[in-house]
Amino acid sequence: MKVRTLLPVGRTAKMQKNEKVVAIYPGSFDPITSGHLDVIERGSRICDRLIVAILRNESKSPLFGVEERMQMLTEVVAAYPNVEVDSFDGLLAHYALRKGARLILRGIRAISDYEYELQMALMNRRLQPQVETVFLLAGEQYSFISSKLVKEIIKLGGNIAGLVPPVIEQRLHERLKVQTT
Ligand code: PNS
């Protein structure tokens, strides 16, 4: 019996020769942290085109608007020629299909991230079987960083140097100055 007949329906289609690998790295990025940037750098090395995509229809009230976050991300990823920035509405699985992406990249910091990420990856696979989620490990020096904690620390007067790229640190200081004056 041929192996091919044993493959389940909906299995990821084989890549065509010379097909460019497009990957999406989705998230809120409010704001981008050094950990996110580390994942972007790693991701840019394993695909031909990496789209960093900000979710638009978020229920949380963000510190930075989508356009501001897009501008900040664009500045920070300028050094990577195969990385671009976009935003999306609705389901990630549908967006990935529209963009011709084969991969969804997600960063995993610790085992605590895994449960949520696994659930999302399996749901996205069910919605769009041809798109694979790939988990990347950010450098261990970033494993404790989150956008939420960075915002809390800076609001309470703590030092966030190194936790976010320098231009983002400056933007955070400016934003909080505006908010407190
Ligand atoms: O950085 P975040 O906030 O953890 O990113 C979460 C994100 C944007 C990846 C996730 O909320 C998402 O994909 N939302 C789009 C809506 C969607 O597809 N929901 C079903 C997910 S299985």
GROMACS .gro file of N, CA and C and ligand atoms in nm, residues 26-28 55 58 60 88 90-93 106 116 120 123-124, ligand 1:
model
   70
   26PRO      N    1   0.186   3.709   1.453
   26PRO     CA    2   0.076   3.793   1.499
   26PRO      C    3   0.088   3.830   1.647
   27GLY      N    4   0.024   3.939   1.684
   27GLY     CA    5   0.023   3.974   1.826
   27GLY      C    6  -0.035   4.111   1.849
   28SER      N    7  -0.033   4.154   1.974
   28SER     CA    8  -0.083   4.286   2.010
   28SER      C    9   0.029   4.390   2.003
   55LEU      N   10  -0.305   4.272   1.568
   55LEU     CA   11  -0.450   4.250   1.572
   55LEU      C   12  -0.521   4.383   1.594
   58GLU      N   13  -0.915   4.439   1.896
   58GLU     CA   14  -0.888   4.391   2.031
   58GLU      C   15  -0.988   4.446   2.132
   60LYS      N   16  -0.909   4.458   2.463
   60LYS     CA   17  -0.833   4.531   2.565
   60LYS      C   18  -0.816   4.676   2.519
   88PHE      N   19  -0.436   4.335   1.108
   88PHE     CA   20  -0.545   4.252   1.056
   88PHE      C   21  -0.664   4.255   1.151
   90GLY      N   22  -1.036   4.029   1.238
   90GLY     CA   23  -1.100   3.899   1.222
   90GLY      C   24  -1.007   3.784   1.256
   91LEU      N   25  -1.034   3.669   1.195
   91LEU     CA   26  -0.959   3.548   1.229
   91LEU      C   27  -0.819   3.547   1.168
   92LEU      N   28  -0.724   3.507   1.250
   92LEU     CA   29  -0.585   3.495   1.205
   92LEU      C   30  -0.574   3.392   1.092
   93ALA      N   31  -0.649   3.282   1.103
   93ALA     CA   32  -0.643   3.175   1.002
   93ALA      C   33  -0.685   3.230   0.865
  106ARG      N   34   0.491   3.187   1.667
  106ARG     CA   35   0.458   3.235   1.801
  106ARG      C   36   0.578   3.209   1.891
  116TYR      N   37  -0.202   2.788   2.645
  116TYR     CA   38  -0.279   2.882   2.563
  116TYR      C   39  -0.234   2.873   2.416
  120MET      N   40  -0.452   2.762   2.083
  120MET     CA   41  -0.466   2.849   1.966
  120MET      C   42  -0.415   2.781   1.840
  123MET      N   43  -0.656   2.518   1.721
  123MET     CA   44  -0.777   2.580   1.666
  123MET      C   45  -0.747   2.638   1.528
  124ASN      N   46  -0.632   2.704   1.516
  124ASN     CA   47  -0.595   2.761   1.385
  124ASN      C   48  -0.574   2.650   1.282
  182PNS     O1   49   0.021   3.897   2.155
  182PNS     P1   50  -0.109   3.830   2.186
  182PNS     O2   51  -0.206   3.928   2.242
  182PNS     O3   52  -0.092   3.708   2.271
  182PNS     O4   53  -0.167   3.781   2.045
  182PNS     C1   54  -0.286   3.707   2.039
  182PNS     C2   55  -0.332   3.692   1.892
  182PNS     C3   56  -0.344   3.827   1.825
  182PNS     C4   57  -0.231   3.609   1.818
  182PNS     C5   58  -0.468   3.616   1.894
  182PNS     O5   59  -0.553   3.681   1.983
  182PNS     C6   60  -0.533   3.610   1.757
  182PNS     O6   61  -0.487   3.546   1.668
  182PNS     N1   62  -0.647   3.683   1.741
  182PNS     C7   63  -0.718   3.692   1.614
  182PNS     C8   64  -0.856   3.632   1.625
  182PNS     C9   65  -0.851   3.483   1.609
  182PNS     O7   66  -0.805   3.431   1.509
  182PNS     N2   67  -0.899   3.412   1.713
  182PNS    C10   68  -0.897   3.268   1.718
  182PNS    C11   69  -0.761   3.221   1.767
  182PNS     S1   70  -0.749   3.048   1.768
   0.00000   0.00000   0.00000
